[in-house]
Short mmCIF file of C-alpha atoms in Angstrom, two decimals:
data_model
loop_
_atom_site.label_atom_id
_atom_site.label_comp_id
_atom_site.label_asym_id
_atom_site.label_seq_id
_atom_site.Cartn_x
_atom_site.Cartn_y
_atom_site.Cartn_z
CA MET A 8 -1.62 10.59 6.01
CA ILE A 9 1.20 8.78 4.23
CA LEU A 10 0.85 5.01 3.99
CA THR A 11 4.44 3.99 4.81
CA ASP A 12 4.17 5.91 8.10
CA VAL A 13 1.58 3.35 9.18
CA LEU A 14 3.19 0.19 7.77
CA GLY A 15 5.25 -1.49 10.48
CA SER A 16 3.57 0.41 13.34
CA ASP A 17 2.83 -1.57 16.49
CA VAL A 18 -0.80 -2.60 16.90
CA VAL A 19 -2.15 -2.56 20.46
CA ASP A 20 -5.58 -3.25 21.94
CA ASN A 21 -7.36 -0.70 24.12
CA SER A 22 -5.51 -1.93 27.23
CA GLY A 23 -2.13 -1.33 25.58
CA GLN A 24 -1.38 -5.04 25.02
CA ARG A 25 0.70 -5.49 21.86
CA LEU A 26 -0.95 -7.63 19.15
CA GLY A 27 1.58 -7.34 16.33
CA GLU A 28 2.59 -4.98 13.55
CA VAL A 29 0.77 -3.47 10.58
CA SER A 30 1.90 -5.63 7.68
CA ASP A 31 -0.45 -4.18 5.08
CA VAL A 32 -3.41 -1.87 4.52
CA ARG A 33 -6.40 -3.18 2.54
CA PHE A 34 -8.49 -1.05 0.19
CA ALA A 35 -11.63 -1.74 -1.82
CA VAL A 36 -12.75 -0.10 -5.04
CA ASP A 37 -16.50 -0.54 -4.74
CA ALA A 38 -18.09 1.24 -7.66
CA SER A 39 -18.35 -0.45 -11.02
CA PRO A 40 -15.26 -0.05 -13.21
CA GLY A 41 -15.37 2.71 -15.79
CA GLN A 42 -12.66 4.44 -17.82
CA LEU A 43 -10.92 5.42 -14.59
CA LEU A 44 -11.08 3.70 -11.19
CA SER A 45 -13.46 5.09 -8.60
CA LYS A 46 -12.43 5.91 -5.03
CA ALA A 47 -10.41 3.30 -3.13
CA ARG A 48 -11.66 3.25 0.46
CA MET A 49 -9.66 1.73 3.30
CA VAL A 50 -11.17 -1.57 4.45
CA GLY A 51 -8.77 -2.22 7.32
CA ILE A 52 -5.26 -3.22 8.33
CA VAL A 53 -3.57 -6.61 8.16
CA VAL A 54 -1.84 -7.35 11.47
CA SER A 55 0.99 -9.85 11.68
CA PRO A 56 2.05 -10.94 15.19
CA ARG A 57 5.71 -11.49 14.24
CA THR A 58 6.88 -9.42 11.30
CA ALA A 59 5.65 -6.46 9.32
CA SER A 60 7.50 -7.51 6.19
CA SER A 61 5.50 -9.48 3.68
CA PHE A 62 7.04 -11.30 0.73
CA LEU A 63 4.72 -11.64 -2.28
CA GLY A 64 1.75 -12.22 0.04
CA TYR A 65 2.16 -15.99 0.26
CA GLU A 66 0.27 -16.02 3.54
CA ARG A 67 -2.73 -14.23 2.01
CA ARG A 68 -3.05 -16.10 -1.27
CA GLY A 69 -3.38 -19.75 -2.22
CA ILE A 70 0.15 -19.98 -3.64
CA THR A 71 1.77 -23.32 -2.77
CA GLN A 72 4.84 -23.28 -5.05
CA PRO A 73 7.73 -23.49 -4.42
CA TRP A 74 6.53 -25.64 -1.54
CA PRO A 75 9.31 -24.94 1.03
CA VAL A 76 9.05 -21.17 0.50
CA ALA A 77 5.25 -21.20 0.76
CA GLN A 78 5.37 -23.28 3.96
CA LEU A 79 8.07 -21.11 5.53
CA LEU A 80 6.32 -17.82 4.79
CA ARG A 81 2.94 -19.12 5.92
CA TRP A 82 4.50 -20.32 9.17
CA ARG A 83 6.23 -16.96 9.65
CA HIS A 84 2.92 -15.10 9.28
CA ARG A 85 0.76 -17.56 11.24
CA GLY A 86 -1.84 -15.80 13.32
CA SER A 87 -2.13 -12.82 10.91
CA PHE A 88 -5.54 -11.17 10.95
CA LEU A 89 -7.48 -8.30 9.42
CA VAL A 90 -8.98 -5.51 11.54
CA LEU A 91 -11.66 -3.42 9.88
CA TRP A 92 -11.52 0.39 9.81
CA GLU A 93 -14.53 0.57 12.20
CA ASP A 94 -12.43 -1.14 14.92
CA ILE A 95 -9.48 1.29 14.71
CA ALA A 96 -9.45 4.00 17.41
CA VAL A 97 -6.12 5.74 16.69
CA ILE A 98 -3.80 5.37 13.73
CA GLY A 99 -0.29 6.80 13.71
CA PRO A 100 3.35 6.21 12.85
CA ARG A 101 4.25 4.76 16.24
CA GLU A 102 1.20 2.68 17.05
CA VAL A 103 -2.30 1.79 16.00
CA VAL A 104 -4.82 1.43 18.84
CA LEU A 105 -7.87 -0.79 18.38
CA ARG A 106 -11.31 -0.22 19.91
CA PRO A 107 -12.50 -2.39 22.82
CA GLY A 108 -14.09 -5.64 21.62
CA PHE A 109 -12.57 -5.41 18.13
CA THR A 110 -13.14 -8.34 15.76
CA ALA A 111 -10.27 -10.19 14.11
CA TYR A 112 -10.98 -11.44 10.59
CA GLU A 113 -9.04 -13.79 8.34
CA SER A 114 -6.48 -11.84 6.32
CA THR A 115 -6.62 -14.11 3.27
CA LEU A 116 -7.60 -12.63 -0.08
CA ALA A 117 -10.24 -14.24 -2.27
CA PHE A 118 -8.51 -16.54 -4.77
CA MET B 14 9.66 -4.96 21.80
CA SER B 15 7.24 -7.04 23.86
CA LYS B 16 5.88 -10.35 22.61
CA ALA B 17 2.56 -10.02 20.80
CA LYS B 18 -0.59 -11.34 22.47
CA ARG B 19 -1.88 -14.25 20.41
CA ILE B 20 -5.42 -14.16 19.07
CA HIS B 21 -6.88 -17.68 19.31
CA PRO B 22 -7.40 -19.05 15.77
CA LEU B 23 -11.03 -19.90 16.57
CA LYS B 24 -11.68 -16.22 17.33
CA ILE B 25 -10.54 -15.18 13.84
CA ARG B 26 -13.71 -14.95 11.73
CA PRO B 27 -14.07 -15.21 7.96
CA ALA B 28 -13.61 -11.72 6.52
CA PRO B 29 -16.43 -9.89 4.75
CA ARG B 30 -15.71 -9.81 1.01
CA PRO B 31 -16.19 -6.38 -0.61
CA ALA B 32 -18.01 -6.62 -3.94
CA GLY B 33 -15.41 -4.73 -5.96
CA LEU B 34 -11.70 -4.82 -6.51
CA VAL B 35 -9.68 -5.52 -3.33
CA LEU B 36 -6.18 -4.07 -3.13
CA ASP B 37 -3.58 -4.74 -0.47
CA ALA B 38 -1.23 -1.76 -0.62
CA GLN B 39 2.05 -3.65 -0.26
CA LEU B 40 0.99 -6.47 -2.56
CA HIS B 41 -0.80 -4.61 -5.32
CA LEU B 42 0.40 -1.00 -5.30
CA LEU B 43 3.79 -0.26 -3.76
CA ASP B 44 6.77 -0.59 -6.12
CA ARG B 45 4.52 -1.23 -9.13
CA GLN B 46 5.43 0.36 -12.44
CA MET B 47 3.03 3.07 -13.65
CA LEU B 48 2.27 3.27 -17.36
CA ASP B 49 0.48 6.16 -19.01
CA VAL B 50 -2.45 5.82 -21.41
CA ASP B 51 -0.05 5.08 -24.31
CA GLY B 52 1.85 2.44 -22.35
CA VAL B 53 4.83 4.74 -21.71
CA PRO B 54 6.52 4.12 -18.32
CA VAL B 55 5.95 7.06 -15.95
CA SER B 56 7.49 6.04 -12.64
CA THR B 57 6.95 3.57 -9.82
CA VAL B 58 4.60 3.81 -6.85
CA ASP B 59 6.85 4.69 -3.92
CA ASP B 60 4.14 5.62 -1.44
CA VAL B 61 0.42 6.25 -1.14
CA GLU B 62 -1.32 9.35 0.25
CA LEU B 63 -4.56 8.88 2.16
CA SER B 64 -7.27 11.41 2.96
CA GLY B 65 -7.44 11.90 6.77
CA PRO B 66 -7.36 11.10 9.62
CA GLU B 67 -4.58 13.09 11.28
CA PRO B 68 -1.88 10.78 12.70
CA ASP B 69 -2.32 9.91 16.41
CA GLU B 70 -5.68 11.69 16.55
CA ARG B 71 -8.63 9.76 18.06
CA ILE B 72 -10.99 8.60 15.30
CA PRO B 73 -14.66 9.22 16.16
CA GLU B 74 -16.91 6.16 15.90
CA GLY B 75 -18.68 5.95 12.57
CA ALA B 76 -16.07 8.12 10.86
CA GLU B 77 -15.89 7.66 7.11
CA ALA B 78 -13.03 5.41 5.97
CA PRO B 79 -10.04 7.20 4.40
CA VAL B 80 -9.62 6.94 0.66
CA ILE B 81 -6.49 6.95 -1.48
CA SER B 82 -6.01 10.53 -2.65
CA ALA B 83 -2.77 10.09 -4.61
CA LEU B 84 0.04 7.74 -5.52
CA LEU B 85 3.42 9.23 -4.62
CA THR B 86 6.78 8.92 -6.31
CA GLY B 87 10.11 10.50 -5.47
CA PRO B 88 13.69 10.05 -4.32
CA VAL B 89 13.25 7.13 -1.92
CA LEU B 90 16.41 5.09 -2.54
CA GLY B 91 18.37 6.72 0.27
CA THR B 92 15.59 6.45 2.81
CA ARG B 93 14.93 2.82 1.85
CA ILE B 94 18.55 2.02 2.73
CA PHE B 95 18.99 4.26 5.76
CA GLY B 96 15.41 4.45 7.04
CA GLY B 97 12.75 7.14 7.27
CA ARG B 98 11.09 8.71 4.25
CA PRO B 99 11.63 11.87 2.21
CA PRO B 100 9.64 14.93 3.35
CA SER B 101 6.18 15.11 1.76
CA SER B 102 7.27 18.19 -0.23
CA ARG B 103 9.84 16.07 -2.15
CA LEU B 104 7.26 13.50 -3.23
CA ILE B 105 5.42 13.94 -6.51
CA ARG B 106 1.67 13.28 -6.43
CA ILE B 107 -0.22 11.38 -9.08
CA PRO B 108 -3.90 11.82 -8.20
CA TRP B 109 -5.87 8.57 -7.78
CA SER B 110 -8.52 10.10 -10.04
CA VAL B 111 -6.27 9.47 -13.09
CA VAL B 112 -5.69 5.77 -12.30
CA ALA B 113 -7.40 3.56 -14.87
CA GLY B 114 -6.51 0.11 -13.57
CA VAL B 115 -4.32 -1.90 -11.23
CA ASP B 116 -2.81 -5.11 -12.52
CA THR B 117 0.80 -6.22 -12.72
CA VAL B 118 1.30 -2.54 -13.56
CA VAL B 119 -0.68 0.54 -12.52
CA LYS B 120 -2.32 1.97 -15.63
CA LEU B 121 -3.01 5.70 -15.83
CA GLY B 122 -5.70 7.24 -17.99
CA VAL B 123 -3.64 10.31 -18.98
CA ARG B 124 -0.45 11.04 -20.94
CA SER B 125 2.78 11.21 -18.95
CA ASP B 126 3.52 14.71 -20.34
CA SER B 127 0.63 16.04 -18.25
CA LEU B 128 2.13 14.69 -15.01
CA ASP B 129 4.74 16.27 -12.74
CA ALA B 130 6.30 12.82 -12.31
CA SER B 131 7.90 12.95 -15.78
CA TRP B 132 9.52 16.42 -15.45
CA VAL B 133 13.08 15.01 -15.41
CA GLU B 134 12.49 13.25 -18.71
CA ARG B 135 10.94 16.39 -20.24
CA TRP B 136 13.82 18.55 -19.00
CA LEU B 137 16.41 16.16 -20.46
CA ARG B 138 14.47 16.03 -23.75
CA HIS B 139 14.46 19.83 -24.07
CA HIS B 140 17.90 20.74 -22.65
CA VAL B 141 20.26 17.81 -23.17
CA ILE B 142 19.12 15.63 -26.06
CA PRO B 143 18.96 18.55 -28.63
CA ARG B 144 22.65 19.32 -27.96
CA ILE B 145 23.69 15.80 -28.98
CA PRO B 146 24.47 15.66 -32.74
CA GLY B 147 21.46 14.15 -34.47
CA GLY B 148 19.34 14.70 -31.39
CA ARG B 149 16.92 17.10 -33.11
CA HIS B 150 15.41 14.68 -35.59
CA ASP B 151 14.06 11.14 -35.77
CA PRO B 152 16.59 8.37 -36.46
CA HIS B 153 16.95 7.51 -40.19
#
């Protein structure tokens, strides 16, 4: 699977109701760092209800400067959430279908 | 495109924090410069290849999460402007197993000469640069 095929896909729940678009895919490198990085497993997808484009991740990080830009981008991505891999039923270039009773998590990164 | 159903903010829970390094593909990987072990620029990350699942195939419950198998680079300028993406065969793979770190740049743990991604540079070095007067020796 190629990542950019998934970015921008519509995200729907199991009843077909549209929830937004895939704005990013989150990975975690769990094992302790060595000379080379260990496997990066997919944690989940970041869903944005309005736009798939993300500019510098203002909405996911604690960046507040320049203030008007930070406010605008945070407002544009309001309602973004993270869906874990376990809650994804189908993933494809046209749409991503979530499992019934999926859980929405905050999409912010630790900062 | 229909309007998206809104998830009530109170239903959005705090996310579990993985212990290790967390990477958001768009933020931390795509379009980043790749440097080899000597700090020589190799290319940029144009796309990422994941192991399974097949697109549009139902994922069985409890299936293992996909992992990044390779970083991809290739001729993407045209498709960025006009849409779509180049066929997979035109993209050059840099296996994730040679990635040493992700920061403002993606650091690789091998020399660029060992990677397919630098073939254009190698070809120019062997076929074009030697034909330029003074191109066969170090500058004085």
